[in-house]
Amino acid sequence: MKSKDSTIYQILLNTIIIILLFTLIYPLFMAVWCSFKSELGFMYTRWYPTIPLRIGNYSTVFPKIWRYIVNTIFVAVVGTTGMLLISSASAYTFARLKFPGKEFIFMSFMALMMVPGVLTLIPNYMLYKSFGLLDSYWALILPSFIAPVGSVFLLRSFFRSIPEEIFESARMDGAKEFTVFLKICLPLSVPILATLCIMSVNGTWNSYFWPMITIRNNDLLTISAGLITRFQSEYGTNYPLSFSGYMLASIPLLLIFIFANQYYIEGITSAAIKI
Amino acid sequence: MSELVVKGKENKSSVKKLGSEIWKARNAYFFLLPMLVGVIMFGYYPPLMGLYRSLFDWRLSGRMEFVGFNNFKNLFQDITFLNSFPVMLKLFVPSLIIGITVPFIMSELLFAVKNLKLKSIYRILILLPMITPGVVGTLIWKYIYNPQDGIVTAILRLVGLMGKEQVIDWLHNPKTVIPAIIFMGFPWVGGSSVLIYLSGLIGIGNEIFESAKLDGANTIKRIWHIDIPSLIGQFRYFLIFGIIGGLQNFGVQVVLTHGGPGYSTYVPAYYMYTVSFTGGMMGYGCAIGTVLFVLIFIVSVFTFRYLKERS
């Protein structure tokens, strides 16, 4: 009797979840199939997928979008590499080396997480302006070097969890501190580096506000900013074409999601657990 | 750092010792250098400048004149600014409540699922909306609200809540725009917060649930007495970051409404943006930033205090 009850309960539960998830995902799927429709097809059959697929939509929007995607990849690669090097070097120092002022400097880094963006936006913009960095890749890359102070915190905890003997024996063999960091510490930390890497790439992909205000030159815009400024004003009224643009913009994230699923999930969930 | 060391002349030997310690640890400082330079230049300089420049008539062109507290005086007589606070509250409070509770309910639903295969499929589906850039998610909602043939209009016509020819421009009608923004993202069960709650629930451990069962606790009792207290850390995280993020968020305004129709979706942070980047009044913008900073600081300190007392 009891097991029958719980079967009904499970069926009910799964039905509720499926309805919720369907409601959540339906708009996204609709965007996917509408991106393959003609304008006329969209008018009459937008609620469900139809054939033939109009691949042509994609070749229409590709020339408008590819530049944004290439820019975003460039900014993400350079920005993320720099961020990982800089923050892992300082996290290593905090985790493994002794020096006067350590706690103070660490706390002063962490305190930055408390500074809200509204306070820094204008001075930051004027700072980039006075250095003549507006309208250049620097305006897009530099923020990702410094912004994630939190990554220093995550890296430090990870570096601390590596047994000290591993480092000690390397130092005994006469390895310089920099070699220990580069050849021993970093290779052991691939999981956390991958997680942070995905967090950072995801951040670059999603950021639109800063690129929107600092970049005027269409050839330098990144994807999210490009979509809401130029692309929207050009194709905003043609839904199938806008949807194909949006889908094209999502492909790189989709690839990351497929090939680095585990790191991706860790990347977006680890922030809350650690704090 | 080293200047401070030189100052303390009374205690020469300990100064020397500290000096040699610093010299010995020069490697460490060298490792820190890039981050340190970045933190000072792009981390500390801008917020301090923001506070300081709020006392200036500072223009985008670079013109600058000290005006004392004039910016703040003007600000508290500025109708657009004052009106933006109620708008912020109307948008922020419901979104915060939804953002904390709905993902929790969803995680409880998922936690109760026995079939492991289904469970892992659900987890992936929950993340699926995150693989499009956030902007795309918002733009898809723009279509959902399309007055002629968007999903919302179609559904309301289907169930008879709207006449066949009736047209409501959800995002351009001052009466509907705020509910429409809050409703965006419905049913709000996607994204990382569900998974964060879920991993918290899994972390509680089976023994505790078993013993609760033996004590005769039903599901509701278990959720109230075990699950919620165990997830207090997650709730606290979402609350604090929800407040900090919510008070300065103006993404929807930038992407969809541009503060409109009229001024009906102007929030303080969006006003700051338009004043400084469209109007060119950087000093006035810094004053708005300063007011928001103080507000965020006070609210988050109070929340911290309150949560500490409760737990």
XYZ file of C-alpha atoms in Angstrom:
586
model
C 0.000 0.000 0.000
C 2.686 2.403 1.045
C 4.820 1.823 -2.038
C 1.794 2.471 -4.263
C 1.273 5.789 -2.496
C 4.856 6.791 -3.049
C 4.719 5.821 -6.728
C 1.753 8.117 -7.274
C 3.580 10.778 -5.305
C 6.672 10.410 -7.489
C 4.649 10.608 -10.705
C 2.936 13.755 -9.467
C 6.257 15.265 -8.421
C 7.911 14.554 -11.752
C 4.927 15.964 -13.617
C 5.161 19.224 -11.704
C 8.899 19.462 -12.345
C 8.490 18.717 -16.043
C 5.791 21.389 -16.391
C 7.990 23.932 -14.643
C 11.026 23.071 -16.750
C 8.957 23.118 -19.916
C 7.733 26.621 -19.089
C 11.279 27.667 -18.350
C 12.802 26.303 -21.522
C 10.027 26.753 -24.059
C 10.943 30.374 -24.944
C 14.531 29.306 -25.565
C 13.503 26.421 -27.808
C 11.089 28.676 -29.597
C 13.972 31.032 -30.313
C 15.931 28.072 -31.692
C 13.311 26.904 -34.184
C 12.157 30.393 -35.102
C 15.733 31.193 -36.063
C 15.263 28.708 -38.926
C 11.991 30.161 -40.212
C 11.208 32.679 -42.919
C 9.368 35.815 -41.849
C 6.178 34.424 -43.295
C 6.690 31.056 -41.591
C 7.247 32.883 -38.353
C 3.921 34.674 -38.683
C 1.907 31.475 -38.963
C 3.813 28.633 -37.352
C 5.930 30.165 -34.658
C 4.717 27.905 -31.836
C 6.309 24.731 -33.171
C 9.277 23.693 -35.344
C 8.760 23.246 -39.081
C 10.783 22.206 -42.083
C 12.408 23.310 -44.338
C 15.060 24.887 -42.205
C 16.147 28.240 -43.520
C 19.871 28.036 -42.958
C 19.988 31.215 -45.014
C 19.049 33.235 -41.923
C 22.360 32.301 -40.406
C 24.387 33.249 -43.428
C 22.590 36.602 -43.460
C 23.493 37.467 -39.900
C 26.923 35.835 -39.808
C 28.738 38.774 -41.469
C 27.271 41.091 -38.820
C 28.127 38.888 -35.869
C 31.413 37.103 -36.528
C 33.520 40.135 -35.685
C 31.890 40.424 -32.262
C 32.466 36.744 -31.580
C 36.127 36.890 -32.624
C 36.635 39.976 -30.456
C 35.003 38.279 -27.501
C 37.161 35.188 -27.900
C 40.289 37.329 -28.115
C 39.350 39.385 -25.055
C 38.318 36.269 -23.132
C 41.542 34.388 -23.928
C 43.924 37.248 -23.149
C 41.923 38.491 -20.177
C 41.507 35.058 -18.641
C 45.146 34.055 -19.123
C 46.322 37.282 -17.540
C 43.841 36.972 -14.717
C 44.882 33.390 -13.963
C 48.597 34.264 -13.958
C 48.240 37.365 -11.829
C 45.805 35.989 -9.312
C 47.461 32.592 -8.974
C 50.839 34.266 -8.392
C 49.391 36.319 -5.567
C 47.313 33.439 -4.218
C 50.468 31.296 -4.124
C 52.233 34.012 -2.178
C 49.435 34.215 0.357
C 49.114 30.458 0.686
C 52.744 29.381 0.764
C 55.156 32.211 1.603
C 55.801 34.117 4.811
C 56.344 37.843 4.669
C 55.630 40.917 6.785
C 52.251 42.541 6.122
C 50.720 39.365 4.691
C 47.414 39.457 6.558
C 47.000 43.176 6.005
C 47.574 42.968 2.265
C 45.283 39.961 1.958
C 42.490 41.676 3.830
C 42.918 44.804 1.749
C 42.426 42.672 -1.379
C 39.343 40.978 0.016
C 37.814 44.262 1.177
C 37.482 45.197 -2.486
C 34.677 42.664 -2.842
C 32.590 44.991 -0.686
C 32.951 47.993 -2.997
C 29.823 48.312 -5.136
C 30.107 48.919 -8.854
C 27.939 52.046 -8.776
C 30.626 53.873 -6.849
C 33.471 52.940 -9.185
C 31.783 53.140 -12.590
C 32.285 56.831 -13.334
C 35.817 57.266 -11.906
C 36.852 54.056 -13.645
C 35.560 55.344 -16.947
C 37.356 58.657 -16.479
C 40.543 56.796 -15.539
C 40.482 54.816 -18.771
C 39.644 58.014 -20.606
C 42.596 59.902 -19.155
C 44.950 57.063 -20.115
C 43.514 57.156 -23.636
C 42.416 53.528 -23.339
C 38.825 54.035 -24.436
C 37.993 52.462 -27.757
C 40.794 49.922 -27.488
C 41.107 46.266 -26.541
C 42.797 47.408 -23.313
C 39.520 48.814 -22.017
C 38.034 45.340 -22.398
C 40.968 43.242 -21.202
C 42.261 45.145 -18.179
C 39.054 44.887 -16.105
C 39.171 41.096 -16.192
C 42.697 41.122 -14.739
C 41.666 42.793 -11.530
C 37.906 42.424 -11.174
C 37.748 38.897 -9.745
C 39.547 39.418 -6.455
C 37.411 36.536 -5.256
C 39.452 34.186 -7.439
C 42.511 34.930 -5.273
C 40.493 33.705 -2.316
C 39.419 30.486 -4.051
C 42.932 29.805 -5.373
C 44.514 30.429 -1.987
C 42.264 27.849 -0.324
C 43.105 25.342 -3.052
C 46.883 25.962 -2.873
C 46.739 25.571 0.893
C 45.204 22.127 0.540
C 48.247 20.835 -1.397
C 50.571 19.048 1.061
C 53.572 21.193 2.059
C 56.035 18.252 1.635
C 55.643 18.383 -2.140
C 56.903 21.961 -2.193
C 59.552 21.328 0.466
C 61.169 18.488 -1.458
C 61.316 20.599 -4.602
C 62.948 23.427 -2.692
C 65.460 20.935 -1.223
C 66.403 19.982 -4.764
C 67.316 23.623 -5.249
C 64.330 24.756 -7.230
C 63.688 28.505 -7.220
C 60.380 29.718 -5.769
C 59.151 30.718 -9.219
C 59.938 27.260 -10.591
C 58.100 25.617 -7.700
C 55.070 27.773 -8.457
C 55.161 27.210 -12.207
C 56.228 23.563 -12.404
C 54.623 22.070 -9.315
C 51.853 24.235 -7.926
C 50.058 25.153 -11.155
C 49.960 21.647 -12.690
C 48.450 20.311 -9.465
C 45.769 22.965 -9.560
C 44.253 22.332 -12.982
C 40.710 21.703 -11.646
C 40.395 25.029 -9.855
C 42.136 26.857 -12.711
C 39.675 25.354 -15.185
C 36.750 26.356 -12.996
C 37.990 29.937 -12.720
C 38.764 29.996 -16.414
C 35.179 29.155 -17.278
C 33.848 31.689 -14.780
C 35.976 34.356 -16.418
C 35.113 33.431 -20.007
C 31.457 33.345 -19.057
C 31.843 36.785 -17.519
C 33.407 38.203 -20.679
C 30.679 36.662 -22.791
C 27.939 38.159 -20.649
C 29.320 41.600 -19.998
C 27.645 44.272 -22.071
C 27.561 47.419 -20.030
C 31.255 48.249 -19.790
C 31.971 47.466 -23.471
C 28.902 49.467 -24.437
C 30.146 52.648 -22.785
C 33.866 52.321 -23.489
C 33.824 51.107 -27.091
C 32.522 53.212 -29.970
C 34.330 51.421 -32.780
C 32.066 48.694 -34.145
C 35.088 46.544 -35.018
C 36.098 46.225 -31.362
C 32.728 45.457 -29.749
C 32.203 42.192 -27.890
C 29.210 39.993 -28.467
C 26.714 40.971 -25.765
C 27.284 44.689 -26.294
C 27.205 44.252 -30.067
C 23.875 42.447 -29.871
C 22.066 45.112 -27.888
C 23.485 48.072 -29.764
C 24.128 47.601 -33.478
C 22.502 44.245 -34.100
C 19.268 45.134 -32.307
C 18.797 48.378 -34.162
C 19.406 46.679 -37.483
C 17.409 43.458 -37.108
C 15.235 44.104 -34.034
C 12.026 43.996 -36.067
C 12.840 40.837 -38.004
C 12.403 38.136 -35.396
C 13.762 35.093 -37.276
C 16.937 36.982 -38.130
C 17.388 38.349 -34.614
C 16.883 34.892 -33.189
C 19.517 33.409 -35.510
C 21.902 36.127 -34.363
C 21.214 35.268 -30.720
C 21.708 31.574 -31.339
C 24.951 32.163 -33.200
C 26.152 34.221 -30.236
C 25.390 31.319 -27.909
C 27.298 28.618 -29.769
C 30.665 29.134 -28.013
C 28.991 28.967 -24.590
C 27.130 25.869 -25.704
C 30.445 24.244 -26.669
C 31.912 25.055 -23.250
C 28.789 23.665 -21.642
C 29.072 20.414 -23.592
C 32.816 19.845 -23.240
C 33.477 21.205 -19.775
C 30.143 20.582 -18.130
C 31.595 19.577 -14.786
C 33.864 22.618 -14.475
C 31.067 24.817 -15.687
C 28.704 23.676 -12.973
C 31.450 23.996 -10.374
C 32.276 27.421 -11.703
C 28.810 28.784 -11.240
C 28.014 27.030 -7.983
C 31.288 27.157 -6.063
C 31.119 30.866 -5.283
C 28.333 30.490 -2.751
C 29.590 27.348 -1.100
C 33.002 28.718 -0.286
C 31.742 31.935 1.302
C 55.071 49.810 3.814
C 58.826 50.479 3.962
C 58.229 54.182 4.706
C 56.297 53.201 7.774
C 59.209 51.063 8.830
C 61.698 53.897 8.518
C 59.509 56.169 10.659
C 59.717 54.053 13.805
C 63.268 55.140 14.699
C 62.965 54.568 18.480
C 63.305 50.860 18.075
C 66.253 50.539 15.755
C 67.093 46.887 16.164
C 63.528 45.651 15.555
C 63.294 47.955 12.563
C 66.457 46.437 11.192
C 65.043 43.005 11.808
C 61.835 43.842 9.999
C 63.869 45.344 7.196
C 65.862 42.194 6.759
C 62.703 40.112 6.931
C 61.237 42.201 4.155
C 64.443 41.856 2.131
C 64.433 38.119 2.647
C 60.818 37.933 1.491
C 61.458 40.086 -1.592
C 60.384 37.178 -3.767
C 56.945 37.279 -2.184
C 56.485 40.978 -2.883
C 57.691 40.459 -6.408
C 55.000 37.784 -6.927
C 52.379 40.109 -5.501
C 53.450 43.131 -7.492
C 51.170 42.809 -10.562
C 48.079 42.237 -8.445
C 49.073 44.985 -6.034
C 49.506 47.557 -8.780
C 46.169 46.547 -10.288
C 44.364 46.603 -6.970
C 45.642 50.059 -6.105
C 44.993 51.553 -9.534
C 41.736 49.888 -10.523
C 40.530 48.683 -7.131
C 41.158 51.444 -4.600
C 41.693 54.572 -6.634
C 38.276 54.611 -8.391
C 36.003 54.278 -5.331
C 38.010 56.839 -3.348
C 37.926 59.135 -6.354
C 34.181 58.545 -6.624
C 33.627 59.740 -3.058
C 35.942 62.730 -3.514
C 34.640 63.826 -6.912
C 31.066 63.882 -5.638
C 32.077 67.267 -4.186
C 32.963 68.650 -7.608
C 31.172 69.946 -10.631
C 32.998 67.476 -12.821
C 32.183 67.248 -16.522
C 32.796 64.545 -19.087
C 34.938 67.089 -20.928
C 37.251 67.141 -17.903
C 36.241 70.553 -16.552
C 36.270 70.526 -12.783
C 35.233 72.899 -10.020
C 34.907 72.330 -6.276
C 31.300 72.879 -5.169
C 31.195 71.370 -1.672
C 27.941 69.582 -0.913
C 26.020 71.310 -3.696
C 25.600 68.107 -5.686
C 23.924 66.444 -2.721
C 21.743 69.486 -2.052
C 20.549 69.460 -5.653
C 20.121 65.715 -5.561
C 17.632 65.803 -2.714
C 15.533 68.338 -4.616
C 15.771 66.408 -7.861
C 12.318 64.911 -8.488
C 13.629 62.286 -10.921
C 16.145 61.091 -8.348
C 13.664 61.038 -5.464
C 11.045 59.242 -7.542
C 13.540 56.590 -8.599
C 13.691 55.137 -5.078
C 10.080 53.910 -4.865
C 10.538 52.407 -8.350
C 13.670 50.629 -7.168
C 11.829 49.193 -4.160
C 8.902 48.027 -6.292
C 11.279 46.194 -8.612
C 13.793 45.009 -6.074
C 11.741 43.632 -3.167
C 9.557 41.205 -5.152
C 12.516 40.082 -7.264
C 14.594 39.444 -4.149
C 11.838 37.393 -2.501
C 11.260 35.409 -5.690
C 14.985 34.907 -6.239
C 15.447 33.410 -2.783
C 12.299 31.334 -2.302
C 11.405 29.901 -5.722
C 14.805 28.260 -6.373
C 14.606 26.776 -2.872
C 11.190 25.248 -3.568
C 12.516 23.904 -6.874
C 15.531 22.369 -5.154
C 13.207 20.645 -2.655
C 11.160 19.263 -5.545
C 14.298 17.963 -7.238
C 15.620 16.563 -3.976
C 12.468 14.485 -3.576
C 12.889 12.851 -7.001
C 13.918 9.211 -6.570
C 14.844 8.362 -10.159
C 18.529 9.275 -10.469
C 18.554 9.427 -14.258
C 15.668 11.897 -14.357
C 17.319 13.872 -11.600
C 20.506 14.411 -13.580
C 18.525 15.334 -16.709
C 16.588 17.924 -14.699
C 19.825 19.394 -13.405
C 21.123 19.922 -16.914
C 17.818 21.402 -18.105
C 17.918 23.868 -15.221
C 21.257 25.166 -16.457
C 20.237 25.249 -20.101
C 19.007 28.870 -20.101
C 22.454 29.922 -18.887
C 24.167 28.876 -22.092
C 22.769 31.856 -23.903
C 24.358 35.178 -22.974
C 22.230 36.923 -20.350
C 21.438 39.671 -22.827
C 19.880 37.125 -25.177
C 17.649 35.862 -22.376
C 16.410 39.400 -21.833
C 15.910 39.997 -25.546
C 13.877 36.801 -25.866
C 11.643 38.185 -23.121
C 11.274 41.323 -25.142
C 9.676 39.166 -27.788
C 7.552 37.321 -25.196
C 6.068 40.732 -24.305
C 5.507 41.746 -27.904
C 2.075 43.452 -27.869
C 0.891 42.028 -31.210
C 1.876 38.382 -31.115
C 4.063 37.676 -28.063
C 3.537 34.611 -25.893
C 1.986 36.537 -22.991
C -0.624 38.162 -25.199
C -1.328 34.873 -26.991
C -1.874 32.979 -23.736
C -4.096 35.664 -22.209
C -6.193 35.759 -25.385
C -6.441 31.975 -25.376
C -7.792 31.794 -21.829
C -10.076 34.772 -22.447
C -8.451 37.259 -20.059
C -7.826 39.565 -22.993
C -10.156 40.320 -25.901
C -9.169 39.063 -29.352
C -8.433 42.577 -30.587
C -7.222 44.015 -27.295
C -3.589 45.155 -27.362
C -1.504 45.783 -24.271
C 2.032 47.009 -24.807
C 3.421 45.459 -21.651
C 6.785 47.189 -21.653
C 5.534 50.573 -22.827
C 2.583 51.005 -20.517
C 3.427 52.665 -17.180
C 0.837 50.486 -15.428
C 2.170 47.153 -16.646
C 5.886 47.714 -17.072
C 6.948 47.073 -13.479
C 4.949 43.842 -13.031
C 6.232 42.794 -16.465
C 9.861 43.255 -15.426
C 9.295 41.318 -12.202
C 7.570 38.539 -14.128
C 10.551 38.167 -16.487
C 12.295 34.843 -16.091
C 9.118 33.055 -15.014
C 8.957 30.371 -13.568
C 12.324 31.423 -12.125
C 13.464 27.851 -11.587
C 16.550 28.075 -13.790
C 20.122 28.898 -13.012
C 22.763 28.183 -10.473
C 20.864 28.983 -7.277
C 18.720 25.861 -7.549
C 21.877 23.771 -7.808
C 23.505 25.605 -4.909
C 20.498 24.845 -2.680
C 20.400 21.282 -3.972
C 24.029 20.583 -3.131
C 23.332 22.033 0.308
C 20.433 19.613 0.770
C 22.567 16.686 -0.363
C 25.233 17.778 2.110
C 22.880 17.413 5.079
C 23.393 13.656 5.019
C 21.054 10.716 5.118
C 21.423 9.839 8.797
C 19.725 13.054 9.844
C 16.819 12.480 7.483
C 16.481 8.887 8.635
C 16.315 9.848 12.285
C 13.777 12.569 11.497
C 11.676 9.934 9.766
C 11.900 7.675 12.802
C 10.718 10.584 14.948
C 7.648 10.712 12.724
C 8.368 14.027 11.038
C 6.514 14.539 7.765
C 8.012 16.334 4.777
C 6.782 19.807 5.732
C 8.074 19.431 9.281
C 11.398 18.136 7.972
C 11.780 21.094 5.606
C 10.948 23.563 8.350
C 13.055 22.067 11.143
C 15.978 20.530 9.273
C 16.358 21.771 5.699
C 15.873 25.503 6.210
C 18.133 25.763 9.282
C 20.818 23.720 7.499
C 20.731 25.959 4.448
C 20.925 29.180 6.440
C 24.368 29.886 4.949
C 23.001 29.696 1.415
C 19.997 31.857 2.310
C 22.320 34.410 3.861
C 24.534 34.436 0.760
C 21.592 34.957 -1.604
C 20.100 37.615 0.650
C 23.278 39.688 1.039
C 24.335 39.449 -2.590
C 20.731 39.861 -3.705
C 20.534 43.120 -1.782
C 23.908 44.415 -2.955
C 23.188 43.439 -6.546
C 19.540 44.474 -6.543
C 20.112 47.987 -5.251
C 22.519 48.813 -8.059
C 21.061 46.749 -10.869
C 19.907 48.567 -13.994
C 20.394 45.901 -16.647
C 16.742 45.759 -17.734
C 16.724 49.530 -18.111
C 19.793 49.471 -20.349
C 18.653 46.565 -22.500
C 14.866 46.956 -22.618
C 13.080 49.957 -21.180
C 15.636 52.815 -21.195
C 13.939 54.003 -18.030
C 10.673 54.405 -19.849
C 7.897 54.767 -20.532
C 8.482 58.297 -19.281
C 10.408 57.938 -16.058
C 8.416 54.967 -14.802
C 11.338 52.519 -14.613
C 14.095 54.931 -13.589
C 16.049 53.470 -10.676
C 18.807 55.506 -8.958
C 21.635 53.578 -10.621
C 20.130 54.063 -14.071
C 19.662 57.757 -13.345
C 23.333 57.893 -12.411
C 24.207 56.343 -15.752
C 22.105 58.746 -17.821
C 23.164 61.813 -15.854
C 26.829 61.054 -16.353
C 27.061 59.346 -19.736
C 24.270 61.127 -21.573
C 24.286 64.367 -19.601
C 28.043 64.477 -19.057
C 27.700 65.493 -15.388
C 30.241 63.130 -13.843
C 30.371 64.884 -10.456
C 26.604 64.713 -10.067
C 26.762 61.047 -11.058
C 29.441 60.431 -8.427
C 27.134 61.990 -5.837
C 24.391 59.520 -6.799
C 26.970 56.721 -6.598
C 27.979 57.899 -3.137
C 24.381 57.958 -1.893
C 23.829 54.449 -3.243
C 27.076 53.231 -1.717
C 26.055 54.527 1.716
C 22.609 52.970 1.314
C 24.027 49.598 0.262
C 26.524 49.696 3.102
C 23.881 50.450 5.746
C 21.410 47.869 4.452
C 24.001 45.098 4.219
C 25.420 45.828 7.690
C 21.906 45.676 9.153
C 21.164 42.453 7.325
C 24.418 40.933 8.586
C 23.623 41.986 12.165
C 20.064 40.726 11.981
C 21.089 37.367 10.552
C 23.773 36.938 13.185
C 21.329 37.582 16.020
C 18.868 35.131 14.536
C 21.407 32.341 14.212
